């Protein structure tokens, strides 16, 4: 983050003191995200070096398939059921077309957005993605490093394969991080996880509501791949003192690492047992989390968005989990405008599911999202070329957002609204 409000502003100033006594510290240069396009051409022309990962969104999946293990790739690719919602997420984007405006000032471009009173350099967030060691050895630390280098907040997943504290201590202290919760049944465990997330400096709590149990996922069923059942994706739970104590009490003094299958069942039973909490239970999360923002991920209906506002959360993520949970669920983009109309004045409405290009981001923002999460593309980048691959995908997406805004005649994110969109129903 280069631009921050009040408290953080002071920290930044304090770090900028090498300008010399009495001199005004130069304003930190805002990164120019559009620059990445020029960088790629220059590198190719000067050294013949090609991008580490394709820049073509239509080729990314195939490239990942060739680079990753079949289990890892299928896990990322897979949606629920017949993949109807995965497909619909893309079709929903194609229905919206942009009406560009000409002869308007579009430079310098401003990609910054304000979320919960804090200014972020871009409208992009890294979606929480579990089990990243199944995709590349660089895993969560690699993706977090890629995010930190571009000022993109990293959302740490409850299903991570690296403990939270390890990820956090591997990136610069001022890099932005949010915490995603799969909400355990046990209140002591929930309190412990949230306390760790607070200590680790997570700014926002993202509570995922749509995955209290795993959906019917044919690719994983046919491949026999359920990572967290065999100890992968359990690092947060296994490193938690309260989980360790409860497991030990239940299993006659046993340590989690001495009985990984049983410990995995114990942990999965906490977070994916099919037990859904209620709206009233949100009060307990508020108690443990305190005043920092709480965001509900997986809201798809206007009714639930209104309930979210009534129950005192700060934001929602309109999402169908990338089509991985309820197959046949409506594309989240379809629901976005009416949800924004219903609660946009009370809640920070964010969006995910199906973002593949900069134009997709522009469309979601124009339909009222304040920020968007991107999932699979970054993980394909990770799978193909580790940290560098994840960074390339994020940098490409940011450059594409920057360029697409300019071509649409838009200078700043705040200018985006529905007037630049037309819904067209012929073909995809
Ligand atoms: C491999 C994979 C693992 C995921 N793990 C989590 C998770 O641990 N927690 C969570 O809230 N969402 C998880 N999600 C959902 C993403 O956060 C996000 O909602 C989704 O990927 C967005 O769709 P997209 O991939 O089309 O961008 C996962 C998605 C994928 C592809
Ligand atoms: O696969 C997912 O979508 C997901 O949310 C998840 C859940 C548990 C472990 C890893 C990922």
Short mmCIF file of C-alpha atoms and ligand atoms in Angstrom, two decimals:
data_model
loop_
_atom_site.label_atom_id
_atom_site.label_comp_id
_atom_site.label_asym_id
_atom_site.label_seq_id
_atom_site.Cartn_x
_atom_site.Cartn_y
_atom_site.Cartn_z
CA UNK A 1 0.00 0.00 0.00
CA UNK A 2 1.32 3.41 -0.83
CA UNK A 3 -1.61 5.58 0.16
CA UNK A 4 -3.12 5.10 3.56
CA UNK A 5 -5.19 7.10 5.95
CA UNK A 6 -4.39 8.71 9.27
CA UNK A 7 -2.57 6.24 11.55
CA UNK A 8 -0.78 4.37 8.79
CA UNK A 9 0.14 7.61 7.06
CA UNK A 10 2.34 8.47 10.00
CA UNK A 11 4.18 5.15 9.79
CA UNK A 12 4.89 5.75 6.14
CA UNK A 13 6.23 9.24 6.82
CA UNK A 14 8.45 7.87 9.58
CA UNK A 15 9.96 5.40 7.13
CA UNK A 16 10.66 8.06 4.59
CA UNK A 17 13.07 10.11 6.64
CA UNK A 18 16.26 9.56 4.64
CA UNK A 19 15.40 12.64 2.60
CA UNK A 20 17.49 14.55 5.17
CA UNK A 21 16.68 16.84 8.08
CA UNK A 22 14.46 19.76 7.20
CA UNK A 23 13.74 18.48 3.71
CA UNK A 24 10.27 17.43 2.70
CA UNK A 25 10.27 13.70 2.04
CA UNK A 26 9.45 13.03 -1.61
CA UNK A 27 6.04 11.52 -2.09
CA UNK A 28 6.36 7.79 -2.63
CA UNK A 29 6.04 7.07 -6.32
CA UNK A 30 2.75 5.43 -7.11
CA UNK A 31 3.36 2.27 -9.11
CA UNK A 32 2.19 2.56 -12.67
CA UNK A 33 0.41 -0.68 -13.30
CA UNK A 34 0.14 -0.08 -17.05
CA UNK A 35 3.95 -0.13 -17.19
CA UNK A 36 4.03 -3.93 -17.08
CA UNK A 37 2.93 -4.14 -20.70
CA UNK A 38 5.89 -2.01 -21.81
CA UNK A 39 8.17 -4.03 -19.54
CA UNK A 40 7.16 -7.28 -21.24
CA UNK A 41 7.73 -5.85 -24.75
CA UNK A 42 11.05 -4.30 -23.73
CA UNK A 43 12.31 -7.53 -22.19
CA UNK A 44 11.36 -9.46 -25.31
CA UNK A 45 12.97 -6.93 -27.67
CA UNK A 46 16.17 -6.42 -25.66
CA UNK A 47 16.83 -9.96 -24.46
CA UNK A 48 14.46 -12.21 -26.36
CA UNK A 49 12.98 -13.26 -23.04
CA UNK A 50 9.32 -14.27 -23.14
CA UNK A 51 6.86 -13.96 -20.21
CA UNK A 52 7.23 -16.71 -17.56
CA UNK A 53 3.56 -17.56 -18.06
CA UNK A 54 1.31 -16.85 -21.04
CA UNK A 55 -0.47 -13.49 -21.15
CA UNK A 56 -3.41 -15.09 -22.97
CA UNK A 57 -6.30 -15.86 -20.61
CA UNK A 58 -7.57 -18.46 -23.08
CA UNK A 59 -4.30 -20.43 -22.90
CA UNK A 60 -3.67 -20.28 -19.17
CA UNK A 61 -5.68 -23.33 -18.16
CA UNK A 62 -4.00 -25.59 -20.71
CA UNK A 63 -0.55 -24.31 -19.71
CA UNK A 64 -1.35 -25.08 -16.08
CA UNK A 65 -2.56 -28.54 -16.98
CA UNK A 66 0.77 -29.28 -18.64
CA UNK A 67 2.81 -27.98 -15.70
CA UNK A 68 0.92 -29.17 -12.62
CA UNK A 69 0.24 -32.60 -11.12
CA UNK A 70 -3.12 -33.98 -12.31
CA UNK A 71 -4.51 -33.94 -8.75
CA UNK A 72 -3.42 -30.35 -8.12
CA UNK A 73 -4.64 -29.08 -11.47
CA UNK A 74 -7.98 -30.88 -11.24
CA UNK A 75 -8.53 -29.60 -7.73
CA UNK A 76 -8.12 -26.00 -8.90
CA UNK A 77 -10.06 -26.41 -12.13
CA UNK A 78 -12.93 -28.36 -10.68
CA UNK A 79 -16.37 -27.02 -10.06
CA UNK A 80 -19.34 -28.78 -8.57
CA UNK A 81 -21.63 -31.19 -10.41
CA UNK A 82 -21.82 -30.72 -14.16
CA UNK A 83 -19.88 -27.43 -13.86
CA UNK A 84 -22.97 -25.45 -14.85
CA UNK A 85 -22.16 -22.57 -12.52
CA UNK A 86 -18.49 -22.49 -13.54
CA UNK A 87 -19.63 -22.02 -17.15
CA UNK A 88 -22.39 -19.57 -16.24
CA UNK A 89 -19.94 -17.32 -14.39
CA UNK A 90 -18.10 -16.73 -17.67
CA UNK A 91 -21.26 -16.31 -19.73
CA UNK A 92 -22.49 -13.68 -17.29
CA UNK A 93 -19.42 -11.56 -18.01
CA UNK A 94 -19.83 -11.95 -21.75
CA UNK A 95 -23.38 -10.59 -21.59
CA UNK A 96 -22.11 -7.19 -20.51
CA UNK A 97 -20.36 -5.05 -23.14
CA UNK A 98 -18.59 -1.75 -22.66
CA UNK A 99 -19.51 1.52 -24.33
CA UNK A 100 -16.17 3.38 -24.51
CA UNK A 101 -15.95 7.18 -24.40
CA UNK A 102 -13.45 9.15 -26.51
CA UNK A 103 -11.42 12.35 -26.23
CA UNK A 104 -11.43 12.38 -22.46
CA UNK A 105 -8.48 12.73 -20.08
CA UNK A 106 -7.56 9.27 -18.80
CA UNK A 107 -4.09 9.88 -17.35
CA UNK A 108 -2.63 9.59 -14.79
CA UNK A 109 -4.79 6.58 -14.06
CA UNK A 110 -5.97 6.04 -10.51
CA UNK A 111 -6.71 2.45 -9.58
CA UNK A 112 -7.03 3.10 -5.87
CA UNK A 113 -10.14 2.25 -3.87
CA UNK A 114 -11.20 2.94 -0.32
CA UNK A 115 -12.33 -0.03 1.74
CA UNK A 116 -13.34 0.36 5.37
CA UNK A 117 -11.68 3.76 5.57
CA UNK A 118 -8.34 2.60 4.18
CA UNK A 119 -7.03 3.40 0.72
CA UNK A 120 -5.76 0.42 -1.27
CA UNK A 121 -3.70 0.96 -4.43
CA UNK A 122 -5.85 -1.32 -6.56
CA UNK A 123 -9.34 -2.84 -6.53
CA UNK A 124 -7.86 -6.37 -6.61
CA UNK A 125 -7.66 -8.83 -3.72
CA UNK A 126 -6.15 -12.31 -3.74
CA UNK A 127 -8.98 -14.74 -3.04
CA UNK A 128 -8.48 -17.16 -0.17
CA UNK A 129 -7.33 -20.41 -1.74
CA UNK A 130 -6.69 -23.53 0.32
CA UNK A 131 -3.96 -26.17 0.07
CA UNK A 132 -1.49 -24.18 -2.00
CA UNK A 133 1.36 -26.67 -1.47
CA UNK A 134 -0.63 -29.05 -3.69
CA UNK A 135 -0.03 -26.67 -6.62
CA UNK A 136 3.63 -25.63 -6.19
CA UNK A 137 6.33 -25.82 -3.49
CA UNK A 138 6.27 -22.01 -3.20
CA UNK A 139 2.71 -22.37 -1.89
CA UNK A 140 1.20 -19.65 0.35
CA UNK A 141 4.51 -17.88 0.92
CA UNK A 142 4.96 -17.56 -2.83
CA UNK A 143 1.52 -16.11 -3.46
CA UNK A 144 1.80 -13.82 -0.43
CA UNK A 145 5.18 -12.55 -1.73
CA UNK A 146 3.71 -11.94 -5.18
CA UNK A 147 0.82 -10.01 -3.63
CA UNK A 148 3.10 -7.98 -1.36
CA UNK A 149 5.28 -6.93 -4.29
CA UNK A 150 2.23 -5.43 -6.04
CA UNK A 151 0.35 -4.08 -3.02
CA UNK A 152 -2.45 -6.59 -3.47
CA UNK A 153 -3.92 -7.78 -0.15
CA UNK A 154 -3.42 -11.51 0.47
CA UNK A 155 -6.39 -13.31 1.99
CA UNK A 156 -5.08 -16.20 4.08
CA UNK A 157 -7.34 -19.29 3.91
CA UNK A 158 -8.34 -21.41 6.91
CA UNK A 159 -7.40 -24.36 4.67
CA UNK A 160 -3.81 -23.19 4.09
CA UNK A 161 -0.90 -25.60 3.93
CA UNK A 162 1.39 -23.15 5.77
CA UNK A 163 0.75 -21.79 9.29
CA UNK A 164 -0.48 -18.19 9.35
CA UNK A 165 2.44 -16.84 11.33
CA UNK A 166 4.95 -18.38 8.92
CA UNK A 167 3.30 -16.73 5.93
CA UNK A 168 3.07 -13.37 7.67
CA UNK A 169 6.69 -13.34 8.83
CA UNK A 170 7.89 -14.19 5.30
CA UNK A 171 6.56 -10.93 3.76
CA UNK A 172 7.26 -7.25 4.56
CA UNK A 173 5.57 -6.19 7.79
CA UNK A 174 3.47 -3.50 6.11
CA UNK A 175 1.99 -5.80 3.47
CA UNK A 176 -1.75 -6.06 3.65
CA UNK A 177 -3.36 -9.32 4.79
CA UNK A 178 -6.90 -10.41 5.51
CA UNK A 179 -8.02 -13.62 7.23
CA UNK A 180 -10.60 -16.06 5.84
CA UNK A 181 -12.48 -18.19 8.35
CA UNK A 182 -14.04 -21.58 7.89
CA UNK A 183 -16.08 -21.27 11.01
CA UNK A 184 -15.38 -24.10 13.49
CA UNK A 185 -18.18 -25.64 15.53
CA UNK A 186 -16.19 -25.21 18.74
CA UNK A 187 -16.22 -21.71 20.15
CA UNK A 188 -12.84 -22.01 21.92
CA UNK A 189 -11.19 -23.01 18.65
CA UNK A 190 -12.89 -20.14 16.82
CA UNK A 191 -11.69 -17.69 19.46
CA UNK A 192 -8.14 -19.01 19.22
CA UNK A 193 -7.99 -18.72 15.42
CA UNK A 194 -9.38 -15.20 15.50
CA UNK A 195 -6.98 -14.16 18.21
CA UNK A 196 -4.05 -15.44 16.14
CA UNK A 197 -5.35 -13.61 13.07
CA UNK A 198 -5.58 -10.36 15.02
CA UNK A 199 -2.07 -10.75 16.42
CA UNK A 200 -0.79 -11.53 12.91
CA UNK A 201 -2.13 -8.15 11.77
CA UNK A 202 -5.00 -9.35 9.58
CA UNK A 203 -7.04 -6.27 8.75
CA UNK A 204 -10.36 -7.81 7.82
CA UNK A 205 -12.15 -11.04 8.76
CA UNK A 206 -13.71 -12.86 5.79
CA UNK A 207 -16.23 -15.46 6.93
CA UNK A 208 -16.99 -17.97 4.18
CA UNK A 209 -20.59 -19.13 4.47
CA UNK A 210 -21.05 -21.35 1.42
CA UNK A 211 -18.60 -24.15 2.28
CA UNK A 212 -19.65 -25.60 5.63
CA UNK A 213 -19.51 -28.93 3.80
CA UNK A 214 -17.84 -29.98 0.55
CA UNK A 215 -19.95 -30.04 -2.58
CA UNK A 216 -20.22 -32.92 -5.07
CA UNK A 217 -16.98 -32.48 -7.01
CA UNK A 218 -16.65 -35.13 -9.71
CA UNK A 219 -13.02 -34.41 -10.65
CA UNK A 220 -11.84 -34.94 -7.08
CA UNK A 221 -14.17 -37.87 -6.49
CA UNK A 222 -12.96 -39.66 -9.63
CA UNK A 223 -9.32 -38.85 -8.79
CA UNK A 224 -9.73 -39.80 -5.11
CA UNK A 225 -8.26 -36.46 -4.06
CA UNK A 226 -9.38 -34.92 -0.74
CA UNK A 227 -6.30 -33.00 0.45
CA UNK A 228 -7.31 -32.06 3.95
CA UNK A 229 -8.36 -35.63 4.78
CA UNK A 230 -4.71 -36.64 4.48
CA UNK A 231 -3.21 -33.73 6.37
CA UNK A 232 -2.75 -31.18 3.57
CA UNK A 233 -4.47 -27.86 4.14
CA UNK A 234 -4.59 -28.34 7.90
CA UNK A 235 -1.61 -26.20 8.88
CA UNK A 236 -3.67 -23.53 10.63
CA UNK A 237 -5.53 -26.12 12.71
CA UNK A 238 -2.52 -28.30 13.46
CA UNK A 239 -0.50 -25.29 14.64
CA UNK A 240 -3.27 -24.06 16.92
CA UNK A 241 -2.70 -24.54 20.67
CA UNK A 242 -6.40 -24.96 21.43
CA UNK A 243 -6.87 -27.52 18.63
CA UNK A 244 -3.78 -29.37 19.87
CA UNK A 245 -5.08 -29.44 23.45
CA UNK A 246 -8.57 -30.58 22.49
CA UNK A 247 -7.16 -33.28 20.22
CA UNK A 248 -4.82 -34.47 22.94
CA UNK A 249 -7.68 -34.60 25.50
CA UNK A 250 -9.81 -36.60 23.07
CA UNK A 251 -7.01 -39.00 22.01
CA UNK A 252 -5.31 -39.86 25.31
CA UNK A 253 -2.48 -37.36 25.18
CA UNK A 254 -1.71 -37.89 21.49
CA UNK A 255 -0.09 -35.09 19.49
CA UNK A 256 -1.56 -34.08 16.13
CA UNK A 257 1.65 -34.96 14.24
CA UNK A 258 1.68 -38.47 15.75
CA UNK A 259 -1.74 -39.30 14.35
CA UNK A 260 -2.30 -37.23 11.23
CA UNK A 261 -5.30 -39.21 9.90
CA UNK A 262 -7.18 -38.88 13.21
CA UNK A 263 -6.12 -35.26 13.65
CA UNK A 264 -7.24 -34.49 10.09
CA UNK A 265 -10.65 -36.01 10.76
CA UNK A 266 -10.86 -34.06 14.01
CA UNK A 267 -10.02 -30.75 12.29
CA UNK A 268 -12.20 -31.38 9.21
CA UNK A 269 -15.02 -32.33 11.61
CA UNK A 270 -14.68 -28.87 13.14
CA UNK A 271 -14.76 -26.86 9.93
CA UNK A 272 -16.49 -29.01 7.27
CA UNK A 273 -18.92 -31.15 9.25
CA UNK A 274 -21.99 -29.73 7.55
CA UNK A 275 -22.99 -27.84 10.65
CA UNK A 276 -24.17 -24.39 9.61
CA UNK A 277 -24.18 -21.55 12.09
CA UNK A 278 -27.04 -19.06 12.32
CA UNK A 279 -27.29 -15.30 11.72
CA UNK A 280 -27.49 -14.81 15.48
CA UNK A 281 -24.14 -16.56 15.91
CA UNK A 282 -22.43 -13.68 14.11
CA UNK A 283 -22.52 -11.85 17.44
CA UNK A 284 -19.95 -14.30 18.83
CA UNK A 285 -17.60 -13.60 15.94
CA UNK A 286 -17.95 -9.89 16.58
CA UNK A 287 -17.11 -10.50 20.22
CA UNK A 288 -13.89 -12.38 19.38
CA UNK A 289 -12.86 -10.22 16.44
CA UNK A 290 -13.61 -6.80 17.94
CA UNK A 291 -13.98 -3.65 15.91
CA UNK A 292 -12.05 -4.60 12.80
CA UNK A 293 -14.24 -5.18 9.72
CA UNK A 294 -16.14 -8.43 9.20
CA UNK A 295 -17.08 -9.51 5.68
CA UNK A 296 -19.38 -12.40 4.73
CA UNK A 297 -18.27 -14.36 1.66
CA UNK A 298 -20.74 -16.36 -0.39
CA UNK A 299 -23.80 -14.09 -0.32
CA UNK A 300 -25.90 -14.51 -3.47
CA UNK A 301 -29.37 -13.28 -2.54
CA UNK A 302 -30.77 -9.83 -1.82
CA UNK A 303 -32.49 -11.26 1.26
CA UNK A 304 -29.21 -12.51 2.77
CA UNK A 305 -27.48 -9.25 1.92
CA UNK A 306 -30.16 -7.41 3.90
CA UNK A 307 -29.78 -9.87 6.78
CA UNK A 308 -26.02 -9.30 6.70
CA UNK A 309 -26.58 -5.56 7.05
CA UNK A 310 -29.03 -6.12 9.90
CA UNK A 311 -26.59 -8.34 11.77
CA UNK A 312 -23.92 -5.72 11.93
CA UNK A 313 -21.27 -6.93 9.51
CA UNK A 314 -19.29 -4.43 7.47
CA UNK A 315 -19.26 -6.00 4.05
CA UNK A 316 -20.17 -8.93 1.83
CA UNK A 317 -18.55 -10.75 -1.05
CA UNK A 318 -21.10 -11.66 -3.70
CA UNK A 319 -19.70 -15.05 -4.69
CA UNK A 320 -20.64 -18.58 -5.68
CA UNK A 321 -17.20 -19.86 -4.69
CA UNK A 322 -16.09 -19.99 -8.31
CA UNK A 323 -18.85 -22.53 -9.09
CA UNK A 324 -17.31 -25.06 -6.69
CA UNK A 325 -20.19 -25.40 -4.25
CA UNK A 326 -23.86 -25.34 -5.34
CA UNK A 327 -23.90 -26.36 -8.99
CA UNK A 328 -26.72 -24.53 -10.72
CA UNK A 329 -26.31 -21.53 -8.45
CA UNK A 330 -26.85 -18.23 -10.21
CA UNK A 331 -23.70 -16.47 -11.54
CA UNK A 332 -22.61 -13.99 -8.92
CA UNK A 333 -22.34 -11.23 -11.54
CA UNK A 334 -26.05 -11.63 -12.30
CA UNK A 335 -26.95 -10.86 -8.68
CA UNK A 336 -24.43 -8.10 -8.12
CA UNK A 337 -26.46 -5.04 -9.31
CA UNK A 338 -29.59 -5.79 -7.30
CA UNK A 339 -27.55 -6.59 -4.19
CA UNK A 340 -25.67 -3.30 -4.58
CA UNK A 341 -28.98 -1.47 -5.01
CA UNK A 342 -30.36 -3.09 -1.84
CA UNK A 343 -27.43 -2.71 0.56
CA UNK A 344 -24.69 -0.71 -1.17
CA UNK A 345 -25.35 2.29 1.05
CA UNK A 346 -24.88 0.21 4.22
CA UNK A 347 -22.30 -2.44 3.31
CA UNK A 348 -19.09 -2.63 1.34
CA UNK A 349 -20.08 -4.97 -1.48
CA UNK A 350 -17.25 -6.91 -3.09
CA UNK A 351 -17.35 -9.58 -5.78
CA UNK A 352 -15.76 -12.80 -7.02
CA UNK A 353 -16.30 -15.81 -9.28
CA UNK A 354 -15.20 -15.86 -12.88
CA UNK A 355 -12.79 -12.91 -13.10
CA UNK A 356 -10.27 -13.71 -15.83
CA UNK A 357 -9.35 -10.36 -17.45
CA UNK A 358 -8.98 -6.68 -16.69
CA UNK A 359 -12.20 -6.03 -18.58
CA UNK A 360 -14.00 -8.43 -16.22
CA UNK A 361 -12.77 -6.36 -13.29
CA UNK A 362 -13.95 -3.14 -14.96
CA UNK A 363 -17.40 -4.67 -15.53
CA UNK A 364 -17.78 -5.87 -11.92
CA UNK A 365 -16.73 -2.46 -10.60
CA UNK A 366 -19.07 -0.67 -12.99
CA UNK A 367 -21.89 -2.87 -11.69
CA UNK A 368 -21.18 -1.59 -8.21
CA UNK A 369 -18.55 -3.82 -6.59
CA UNK A 370 -16.05 -1.85 -4.51
CA UNK A 371 -13.31 -4.45 -5.06
CA UNK A 372 -12.93 -7.91 -6.58
CA UNK A 373 -11.20 -11.15 -5.64
CA UNK A 374 -9.36 -13.25 -8.18
CA UNK A 375 -8.77 -16.94 -7.60
CA UNK A 376 -7.83 -19.59 -10.14
CA UNK A 377 -5.73 -17.54 -12.60
CA UNK A 378 -3.17 -16.65 -9.92
CA UNK A 379 -3.03 -20.26 -8.76
CA UNK A 380 -2.40 -21.41 -12.33
CA UNK A 381 0.45 -18.89 -12.45
CA UNK A 382 1.78 -20.33 -9.20
CA UNK A 383 1.47 -23.87 -10.54
CA UNK A 384 3.36 -23.01 -13.72
CA UNK A 385 6.18 -20.83 -12.38
CA UNK A 386 5.88 -20.50 -8.58
CA UNK A 387 6.12 -17.04 -7.01
CA UNK A 388 7.16 -15.43 -10.30
CA UNK A 389 4.22 -16.98 -12.10
CA UNK A 390 1.72 -15.75 -9.51
CA UNK A 391 3.28 -12.29 -9.69
CA UNK A 392 3.11 -12.28 -13.48
CA UNK A 393 -0.61 -13.08 -13.44
CA UNK A 394 -1.37 -10.36 -10.91
CA UNK A 395 0.80 -7.81 -12.73
CA UNK A 396 -0.83 -8.71 -16.05
CA UNK A 397 -4.32 -8.37 -14.60
CA UNK A 398 -3.49 -4.99 -13.09
CA UNK A 399 -1.96 -3.77 -16.36
CA UNK A 400 -5.02 -5.01 -18.20
CA UNK A 401 -7.35 -3.19 -15.78
CA UNK A 402 -5.31 -0.03 -16.25
CA UNK A 403 -5.30 -0.27 -20.06
CA UNK A 404 -8.96 -1.23 -20.29
CA UNK A 405 -10.03 1.70 -18.14
CA UNK A 406 -8.04 4.03 -20.37
CA UNK A 407 -9.52 2.58 -23.56
CA UNK A 408 -13.00 2.90 -22.07
CA UNK A 409 -12.31 6.59 -21.38
CA UNK A 410 -12.09 6.23 -17.61
CA UNK A 411 -9.41 7.80 -15.44
CA UNK A 412 -10.29 6.62 -11.95
CA UNK A 413 -12.16 3.68 -10.43
CA UNK A 414 -14.61 6.11 -8.83
CA UNK A 415 -15.81 7.16 -12.31
CA UNK A 416 -16.99 3.65 -13.17
CA UNK A 417 -20.74 3.16 -13.24
CA UNK A 418 -23.44 1.36 -15.20
CA UNK A 419 -23.59 4.05 -17.90
CA UNK A 420 -20.61 2.43 -19.62
CA UNK A 421 -22.32 -0.97 -19.84
CA UNK A 422 -24.88 -2.51 -22.14
CA UNK A 423 -26.41 -5.96 -21.54
CA UNK A 424 -26.59 -7.90 -24.76
CA UNK A 425 -28.08 -11.37 -24.90
CA UNK A 426 -27.01 -12.64 -28.29
CA UNK A 427 -24.39 -15.40 -28.12
CA UNK A 428 -21.47 -15.58 -25.75
C1 LIG B 1 -8.45 -24.41 -5.46
C2 LIG B 1 -9.38 -23.48 -4.75
C3 LIG B 1 -9.39 -23.46 -3.37
C4 LIG B 1 -10.23 -22.57 -2.69
N1 LIG B 1 -10.16 -22.50 -1.34
C5 LIG B 1 -10.92 -21.61 -0.68
C6 LIG B 1 -10.79 -21.44 0.70
O1 LIG B 1 -9.98 -22.09 1.34
N2 LIG B 1 -11.58 -20.52 1.31
C7 LIG B 1 -12.50 -19.76 0.61
O2 LIG B 1 -13.21 -18.96 1.20
N3 LIG B 1 -12.62 -19.90 -0.71
C8 LIG B 1 -11.84 -20.78 -1.37
N4 LIG B 1 -11.95 -20.87 -2.72
C9 LIG B 1 -12.86 -19.96 -3.45
C10 LIG B 1 -12.14 -18.65 -3.83
O3 LIG B 1 -11.84 -17.90 -2.69
C11 LIG B 1 -12.97 -17.80 -4.78
O4 LIG B 1 -14.25 -17.61 -4.25
C12 LIG B 1 -13.08 -18.39 -6.17
O5 LIG B 1 -11.90 -19.03 -6.55
C13 LIG B 1 -13.42 -17.27 -7.15
O6 LIG B 1 -13.62 -17.77 -8.39
P1 LIG B 1 -12.50 -17.76 -9.55
O7 LIG B 1 -11.55 -18.87 -9.23
O8 LIG B 1 -13.32 -18.01 -10.73
O9 LIG B 1 -11.81 -16.41 -9.54
C14 LIG B 1 -11.12 -21.75 -3.42
C15 LIG B 1 -11.10 -21.78 -4.81
C16 LIG B 1 -10.24 -22.62 -5.48
C17 LIG B 1 -10.20 -22.58 -6.98
O1 LIG B 2 -11.79 -26.14 -2.52
C1 LIG B 2 -12.39 -25.16 -2.09
O2 LIG B 2 -13.14 -24.48 -2.78
C2 LIG B 2 -12.24 -24.82 -0.70
O3 LIG B 2 -12.84 -23.89 -0.27
C3 LIG B 2 -11.36 -25.62 0.14
C4 LIG B 2 -11.86 -26.18 1.27
C5 LIG B 2 -11.04 -26.99 2.04
C6 LIG B 2 -9.74 -27.21 1.70
C7 LIG B 2 -9.24 -26.62 0.57
C8 LIG B 2 -10.04 -25.81 -0.21
#
